[in-house]
Coordinates of C-alpha atoms in Angstrom, one line a residue:
M212 CA 99.7 -69.5 96.6
S213 CA 98.9 -67.3 99.4
F214 CA 100.2 -63.5 100.0
F215 CA 103.1 -63.0 102.0
K216 CA 102.0 -59.3 103.8
R217 CA 99.3 -58.2 105.3
T218 CA 96.2 -57.0 103.8
I219 CA 93.2 -54.5 105.2
K220 CA 91.9 -58.2 106.1
D221 CA 94.2 -58.3 108.8
I222 CA 93.6 -55.1 110.6
P223 CA 91.1 -53.3 113.0
I224 CA 90.0 -51.1 110.6
D225 CA 86.9 -50.0 112.9
R226 CA 85.7 -46.6 112.2
K227 CA 89.1 -45.5 111.2
T228 CA 90.8 -43.1 109.0
V229 CA 92.3 -45.1 105.8
L230 CA 94.2 -43.4 103.1
V231 CA 94.5 -46.5 99.9
R232 CA 97.0 -45.1 97.3
A233 CA 95.1 -45.9 94.1
D234 CA 96.2 -46.7 90.5
Y235 CA 93.4 -44.0 88.7
N236 CA 96.2 -43.7 85.7
V237 CA 93.1 -44.3 83.5
P238 CA 93.2 -43.2 80.0
L239 CA 91.4 -39.6 79.0
N240 CA 90.0 -39.1 75.1
K241 CA 90.3 -35.8 73.8
K242 CA 88.0 -33.5 75.3
G243 CA 89.1 -34.7 79.3
E244 CA 86.8 -37.8 79.6
I245 CA 87.6 -40.8 80.8
S246 CA 87.7 -43.7 78.0
D247 CA 88.3 -46.7 80.1
D248 CA 87.9 -47.2 84.1
L249 CA 88.8 -50.2 84.9
R250 CA 91.5 -49.1 87.3
I251 CA 88.3 -47.3 88.9
R252 CA 86.4 -50.3 89.4
A253 CA 89.0 -52.8 89.7
S254 CA 89.4 -50.6 93.6
L255 CA 85.8 -51.2 93.7
P256 CA 86.6 -53.9 96.3
T257 CA 88.8 -52.7 98.7
I258 CA 87.0 -49.7 99.4
S259 CA 83.4 -51.1 98.9
Y260 CA 85.0 -53.4 102.2
L261 CA 86.2 -50.3 103.9
L262 CA 83.2 -48.7 103.8
K263 CA 80.8 -51.8 105.3
H264 CA 83.7 -51.4 108.3
S265 CA 82.9 -47.6 108.9
A266 CA 86.2 -46.4 108.0
K267 CA 87.0 -42.7 106.2
V268 CA 88.5 -43.6 103.1
V269 CA 90.8 -40.9 102.0
I270 CA 92.2 -42.0 98.3
M271 CA 95.7 -40.6 97.0
S272 CA 96.4 -41.4 93.2
H273 CA 98.2 -39.8 90.5
L274 CA 97.3 -39.4 86.4
G275 CA 99.6 -38.6 83.8
R276 CA 102.9 -36.7 83.4
P277 CA 102.5 -32.8 85.1
E278 CA 104.5 -30.6 85.1
G279 CA 103.2 -28.9 87.7
R280 CA 99.6 -28.0 88.3
D281 CA 97.4 -28.9 84.8
A282 CA 94.3 -28.9 85.1
S283 CA 93.7 -31.5 81.9
Q284 CA 95.4 -33.8 84.6
S285 CA 93.4 -33.3 87.7
L286 CA 91.7 -35.8 89.1
E287 CA 87.7 -34.2 89.3
P288 CA 86.4 -36.4 86.5
I289 CA 87.6 -39.8 87.9
A290 CA 85.6 -38.5 91.3
V291 CA 83.4 -37.4 89.6
R292 CA 83.3 -41.3 87.9
L293 CA 83.7 -42.8 90.9
S294 CA 80.9 -41.2 93.0
E295 CA 78.6 -43.5 90.3
L296 CA 80.2 -46.6 90.5
L297 CA 80.0 -46.5 94.1
Q298 CA 76.5 -45.0 93.7
K299 CA 77.4 -42.2 97.2
P300 CA 79.6 -38.9 96.8
V301 CA 82.9 -39.1 96.4
I302 CA 84.2 -35.4 98.2
F303 CA 87.0 -34.3 95.9
V304 CA 89.9 -32.5 97.7
E305 CA 92.2 -29.9 95.6
D306 CA 95.1 -30.6 96.5
C307 CA 97.1 -33.7 98.8
I308 CA 99.0 -32.1 101.2
G309 CA 98.1 -28.8 103.5
D310 CA 94.9 -27.1 105.1
K311 CA 92.4 -27.9 102.6
V312 CA 93.1 -32.0 103.2
V313 CA 93.2 -31.1 107.2
Q314 CA 89.8 -29.8 107.0
A315 CA 88.4 -32.0 104.2
V316 CA 88.6 -34.9 106.3
K317 CA 88.4 -33.8 110.1
K318 CA 84.8 -32.3 108.8
A319 CA 83.1 -36.1 106.7
P320 CA 82.0 -38.8 108.5
N321 CA 82.8 -42.0 108.9
G322 CA 82.0 -43.9 106.3
S323 CA 82.7 -40.7 103.6
V324 CA 85.1 -41.8 100.7
I325 CA 87.8 -38.3 99.5
L326 CA 89.5 -37.9 96.6
L327 CA 93.2 -35.9 96.7
E328 CA 94.3 -34.3 93.7
N329 CA 96.3 -35.6 91.6
L330 CA 99.7 -36.6 93.7
R331 CA 102.4 -35.5 90.6
Y332 CA 101.5 -31.9 90.8
Y333 CA 104.5 -32.2 93.1
P334 CA 108.0 -33.6 91.7
E335 CA 108.5 -35.3 95.5
E336 CA 105.6 -37.8 94.6
E337 CA 108.6 -39.6 92.3
A338 CA 111.9 -38.8 94.0
N339 CA 110.5 -40.9 96.5
D340 CA 110.7 -37.9 98.8
E341 CA 110.7 -38.3 102.8
V342 CA 109.2 -35.2 104.4
F343 CA 106.6 -35.2 100.8
A344 CA 105.4 -38.6 102.2
E345 CA 105.2 -37.6 105.7
K346 CA 103.0 -34.3 105.0
I347 CA 100.6 -36.3 103.5
A348 CA 100.3 -38.9 106.8
K349 CA 100.2 -35.7 108.4
S350 CA 96.9 -33.7 106.6
T351 CA 95.2 -37.2 106.2
G352 CA 95.9 -38.1 109.5
A353 CA 94.9 -41.7 108.9
R354 CA 95.5 -44.4 111.2
Y355 CA 96.2 -47.4 108.4
F356 CA 97.9 -46.9 105.1
V357 CA 96.0 -49.0 102.3
Q358 CA 98.1 -49.6 99.3
D359 CA 96.0 -50.8 96.4
G360 CA 97.8 -49.4 93.0
F361 CA 99.2 -52.6 91.4
G362 CA 100.2 -50.3 88.1
V363 CA 102.6 -47.9 90.3
V364 CA 103.6 -50.9 92.9
H365 CA 107.2 -51.2 90.7
R366 CA 108.1 -47.4 91.2
A367 CA 109.4 -46.0 94.7
H368 CA 107.5 -43.5 94.8
A369 CA 106.7 -41.4 97.8
S370 CA 102.8 -42.9 97.5
T371 CA 104.4 -46.0 97.0
D372 CA 107.2 -46.5 99.5
A373 CA 108.5 -43.8 101.8
I374 CA 104.5 -43.1 103.0
T375 CA 105.3 -46.8 104.7
H376 CA 107.7 -45.6 107.2
Y377 CA 104.9 -42.9 108.6
I378 CA 101.6 -45.6 108.7
P379 CA 101.2 -49.2 109.5
S380 CA 100.7 -50.3 105.8
V381 CA 99.4 -53.4 104.6
S382 CA 98.1 -54.5 101.1
G383 CA 94.5 -53.9 100.0
L384 CA 92.3 -56.7 97.8
L385 CA 93.0 -55.5 94.0
L386 CA 97.2 -56.0 95.4
E387 CA 96.4 -59.1 96.6
R388 CA 94.4 -60.8 93.4
E389 CA 97.2 -59.6 91.1
Y390 CA 100.1 -60.6 93.1
V391 CA 98.6 -64.1 93.9
T392 CA 96.8 -64.6 90.0
I393 CA 100.3 -63.1 87.9
A394 CA 103.1 -64.7 90.5
G395 CA 100.9 -68.2 90.7
A396 CA 101.1 -68.7 87.3
M397 CA 104.0 -68.1 87.0
E398 CA 105.2 -70.3 89.6
H399 CA 102.3 -72.6 90.2
P400 CA 100.5 -72.7 86.6
K401 CA 98.1 -74.8 85.0
R402 CA 99.8 -77.3 81.6
P403 CA 100.0 -77.0 79.0
L404 CA 101.0 -72.5 79.5
V405 CA 100.9 -71.4 76.9
A406 CA 102.8 -67.6 76.9
V407 CA 102.2 -64.8 74.0
M408 CA 104.1 -61.7 73.7
G409 CA 103.8 -59.5 71.4
G410 CA 104.8 -55.7 71.5
A411 CA 107.0 -53.4 70.4
K412 CA 110.3 -54.1 71.2
V413 CA 112.0 -57.5 72.7
S414 CA 114.5 -55.2 75.0
D415 CA 111.1 -54.3 76.7
K416 CA 110.8 -57.9 78.2
I417 CA 114.1 -59.7 78.5
T418 CA 113.4 -61.3 81.4
V419 CA 110.1 -62.1 81.5
I420 CA 110.5 -64.1 78.0
E421 CA 113.5 -65.5 79.6
R422 CA 112.4 -66.9 82.3
L423 CA 109.3 -68.4 79.9
V424 CA 111.8 -70.2 78.5
D425 CA 111.5 -71.8 82.1
V426 CA 108.1 -72.1 83.0
A427 CA 105.5 -72.1 79.4
D428 CA 105.2 -74.7 77.4
K429 CA 105.0 -73.6 74.2
I430 CA 106.0 -69.8 73.4
I431 CA 104.5 -67.3 71.4
I432 CA 106.2 -64.8 69.7
G433 CA 103.9 -61.7 67.5
G434 CA 103.6 -58.5 67.1
A435 CA 106.6 -55.9 66.3
M436 CA 108.8 -58.1 68.5
A437 CA 109.0 -60.9 66.0
N438 CA 109.8 -59.3 63.2
T439 CA 113.0 -58.5 65.4
F440 CA 113.1 -63.0 65.9
L441 CA 111.9 -63.3 62.7
T442 CA 115.7 -60.9 61.1
Y443 CA 117.3 -62.9 63.4
K444 CA 116.3 -66.2 61.8
G445 CA 117.6 -65.0 58.6
H446 CA 114.0 -63.6 56.9
H447 CA 114.0 -60.9 55.1
M448 CA 111.3 -58.3 56.7
G449 CA 110.9 -55.3 54.2
S450 CA 110.8 -51.9 55.9
S451 CA 109.3 -53.5 58.5
M452 CA 110.4 -52.1 62.6
V453 CA 113.2 -54.2 63.3
E454 CA 114.9 -53.3 66.7
P455 CA 118.9 -53.6 66.1
G456 CA 121.3 -55.2 68.6
Q457 CA 119.2 -57.9 70.3
E458 CA 121.4 -60.5 68.8
P459 CA 123.1 -61.4 71.7
V460 CA 119.9 -60.9 73.9
L461 CA 118.2 -63.3 71.2
D462 CA 121.3 -65.9 71.7
G463 CA 120.8 -66.1 75.5
I464 CA 116.8 -67.0 74.7
Y465 CA 117.8 -69.5 72.3
Q466 CA 121.0 -71.0 74.1
A467 CA 118.5 -71.1 77.3
A468 CA 115.4 -73.2 74.8
H469 CA 117.9 -75.4 74.2
K470 CA 119.3 -76.9 77.0
K471 CA 115.9 -77.2 77.8
L472 CA 114.1 -79.1 75.4
D473 CA 114.6 -82.1 73.0
T474 CA 112.1 -81.4 70.5
S475 CA 112.3 -78.9 67.9
I476 CA 112.7 -75.4 69.1
D477 CA 110.6 -73.8 66.9
E478 CA 107.7 -75.7 67.6
F479 CA 108.6 -74.3 71.8
I480 CA 109.5 -70.6 70.3
I481 CA 106.6 -70.1 67.9
L482 CA 107.2 -67.3 65.5
P483 CA 105.2 -65.9 62.4
T484 CA 105.0 -67.3 59.0
D485 CA 103.2 -65.5 57.4
V486 CA 102.5 -61.5 58.0
A487 CA 99.7 -59.1 57.4
V488 CA 101.7 -56.1 54.9
A489 CA 101.1 -52.3 54.7
A490 CA 103.4 -49.5 52.9
E491 CA 102.6 -46.8 55.5
V492 CA 100.9 -47.1 58.6
S493 CA 97.2 -45.4 57.8
E494 CA 94.0 -45.7 58.7
A495 CA 93.6 -46.3 54.6
A496 CA 95.9 -48.6 54.7
T497 CA 94.9 -52.1 53.3
R498 CA 96.1 -55.4 55.1
K499 CA 97.7 -57.7 52.1
N500 CA 98.6 -61.3 53.7
V501 CA 102.0 -62.2 52.4
K502 CA 103.9 -65.5 53.6
L503 CA 107.8 -65.6 54.6
G504 CA 110.4 -64.8 52.3
N505 CA 108.3 -62.9 49.7
L506 CA 108.0 -59.8 51.5
N507 CA 109.1 -56.2 48.9
E508 CA 111.0 -53.4 50.0
T509 CA 108.4 -51.3 51.0
D510 CA 106.4 -53.8 52.8
R511 CA 105.8 -53.6 56.2
A512 CA 104.4 -56.0 59.3
L513 CA 102.2 -54.9 60.9
D514 CA 100.4 -57.5 62.3
I515 CA 100.8 -62.0 62.1
G516 CA 99.5 -63.8 59.2
D517 CA 96.3 -65.9 58.4
A518 CA 98.2 -68.7 59.1
T519 CA 99.7 -67.8 61.8
I520 CA 96.9 -66.7 63.4
E521 CA 95.3 -70.1 63.1
R522 CA 97.7 -71.6 64.5
A523 CA 98.2 -69.5 67.5
A524 CA 94.5 -70.1 68.0
E525 CA 94.8 -74.3 67.8
E526 CA 97.9 -73.7 70.3
V527 CA 95.7 -71.8 72.6
S528 CA 93.4 -73.4 72.7
K529 CA 94.1 -76.9 73.9
A530 CA 96.2 -75.1 76.5
K531 CA 95.2 -74.9 80.5
M532 CA 96.2 -71.8 81.0
V533 CA 97.6 -68.9 79.1
I534 CA 100.0 -65.2 79.9
W535 CA 99.1 -63.2 76.9
N536 CA 101.7 -59.3 77.4
G537 CA 101.4 -57.5 74.0
T538 CA 99.2 -57.0 71.0
L539 CA 100.2 -59.2 67.6
G540 CA 100.0 -56.2 65.6
Y541 CA 99.5 -52.6 65.2
A542 CA 95.6 -53.3 66.8
E543 CA 95.1 -49.7 67.2
L544 CA 94.4 -50.4 63.2
P545 CA 91.3 -52.8 62.9
E546 CA 92.5 -54.0 59.6
F547 CA 96.1 -55.1 61.7
A548 CA 94.2 -56.2 65.1
H549 CA 93.2 -59.8 63.1
G550 CA 95.6 -61.3 65.5
S551 CA 94.7 -59.8 68.7
A552 CA 91.3 -60.4 67.7
R553 CA 91.6 -63.6 66.9
L554 CA 93.4 -64.5 70.4
A555 CA 90.6 -62.3 73.2
L556 CA 87.4 -64.4 71.0
T557 CA 90.0 -68.4 70.9
L558 CA 89.8 -67.0 74.9
A559 CA 87.1 -65.8 75.9
T560 CA 85.0 -68.5 73.8
N561 CA 87.1 -71.5 75.8
P562 CA 86.0 -70.2 80.1
E563 CA 88.0 -73.9 80.9
I564 CA 91.1 -72.0 80.3
D565 CA 93.1 -70.0 82.5
S566 CA 93.5 -66.7 80.7
I567 CA 95.9 -63.7 82.2
I568 CA 95.7 -60.8 79.9
G569 CA 98.8 -58.9 81.3
G570 CA 97.9 -55.0 81.3
G571 CA 98.8 -51.6 79.6
D572 CA 97.7 -52.4 76.0
T573 CA 96.8 -55.3 76.0
A574 CA 94.6 -54.5 78.5
D575 CA 93.0 -51.4 77.4
F576 CA 93.0 -53.9 73.7
V577 CA 90.9 -56.5 75.0
L578 CA 87.4 -54.1 77.6
K579 CA 87.3 -52.0 73.9
W580 CA 86.8 -55.9 72.2
D581 CA 85.2 -57.7 74.3
G582 CA 82.2 -54.8 75.7
N583 CA 82.1 -57.2 79.1
G584 CA 84.2 -55.2 81.0
G585 CA 86.7 -58.0 80.7
E586 CA 85.0 -60.9 82.5
S587 CA 85.2 -62.8 79.3
F588 CA 89.3 -63.7 80.7
T589 CA 90.3 -64.9 83.8
H590 CA 92.4 -61.7 84.8
V591 CA 92.6 -58.3 83.0
S592 CA 95.8 -56.8 84.8
T593 CA 95.5 -53.5 86.1
G594 CA 100.1 -53.1 85.7
G595 CA 101.8 -52.8 82.8
G596 CA 105.1 -53.0 84.1
A597 CA 103.7 -54.2 87.4
S598 CA 102.8 -57.0 86.2
L599 CA 106.0 -57.9 83.6
E600 CA 108.6 -57.2 86.8
L601 CA 106.5 -59.3 88.8
M602 CA 106.0 -62.3 86.3
A603 CA 110.3 -61.7 85.3
G604 CA 110.3 -62.6 89.3
K605 CA 112.0 -59.1 90.5
K606 CA 110.6 -57.6 94.0
L607 CA 108.0 -54.7 94.2
P608 CA 109.2 -52.3 96.4
G609 CA 106.0 -51.0 96.6
V610 CA 104.8 -54.8 98.0
E611 CA 108.0 -55.2 99.6
S612 CA 107.7 -51.9 102.1
L613 CA 104.2 -53.4 103.5
L614 CA 104.3 -54.9 106.9
D615 CA 104.7 -59.0 106.2
A616 CA 101.5 -61.4 107.3
P617 CA 102.0 -62.9 109.9
R618 CA 103.8 -66.7 110.0

């Protein structure tokens, strides 16, 4: 499918000052070091394209949820890593508005890269404050604004929405790729399309699951979400995490599935037939495989079971396209990452399958599992909430505010 917004390839950017919104909200370890640089690497194609056109590239982003200025959430370590990846200096500015920014941009020659300090040091960023956005525009003196932070475009913030009122605004290459890949998979999927949905809560993914009932050929449910489905179907789940109050939602999902199908619903919405349990969530916990109906009161389901893993792998291996959002167990613990690891292996060893991995915890897991920077999969998304809202068919404020593509 084609993208409906203008991109950096549609504007005259040669030797212009260009403001880029990236998403550098990367995970940091206890030492403050970057533990996963996917989002930084994903921004390189757009930055490199701008540099080839001798643009002066000014980048803004947020990191975490700081309460005012917080040195532990400074973007300075990101500037260091970006410099390593680009193999050129990155000028770091200790603010995102004001005279420091004005002077740094003015002194930098064309072909420079400048990274501004954390936008969320200012509460006006999340408030979508027009005055704050105007200050960013004036401080940077940018001729164009490029939205390339896919992970934030589902939010109407100053750097995703209000900024577009002050500078002509287009899409970067990452945003274009994310949008076309994810929306294209939902609107024009290769078939069979198998959707794998995990994670903790049904309520987080209601609209996506409802849309997948219409779009997918099979839906595999795992993670703690599966406990809620199984409880709804009358299974006793011991001490497992179960989300209360979801019966009306699941009624709607199964009613929609019944309208679509002549075949068995259990062949379409595939639930675990066994689970891996432990009495507690800890590094010391031992994995025990239990069939449904045999859980004790103290058992906590923390992964899909061995038979379910085999069934899921079989269904996925027959697919032409797989959308995966949400780990299939408590994947932070190796003992309960078996289901997620087997799914990752099935996708990685069947390159003919178009595999689209949702952002957030799922992306974090496959990147750690892969050891190949995510290259074993067709597309690893940089956006968690944004990818979910796009799959659900919702409009994304940070995309809608960009200039429309020429007809």
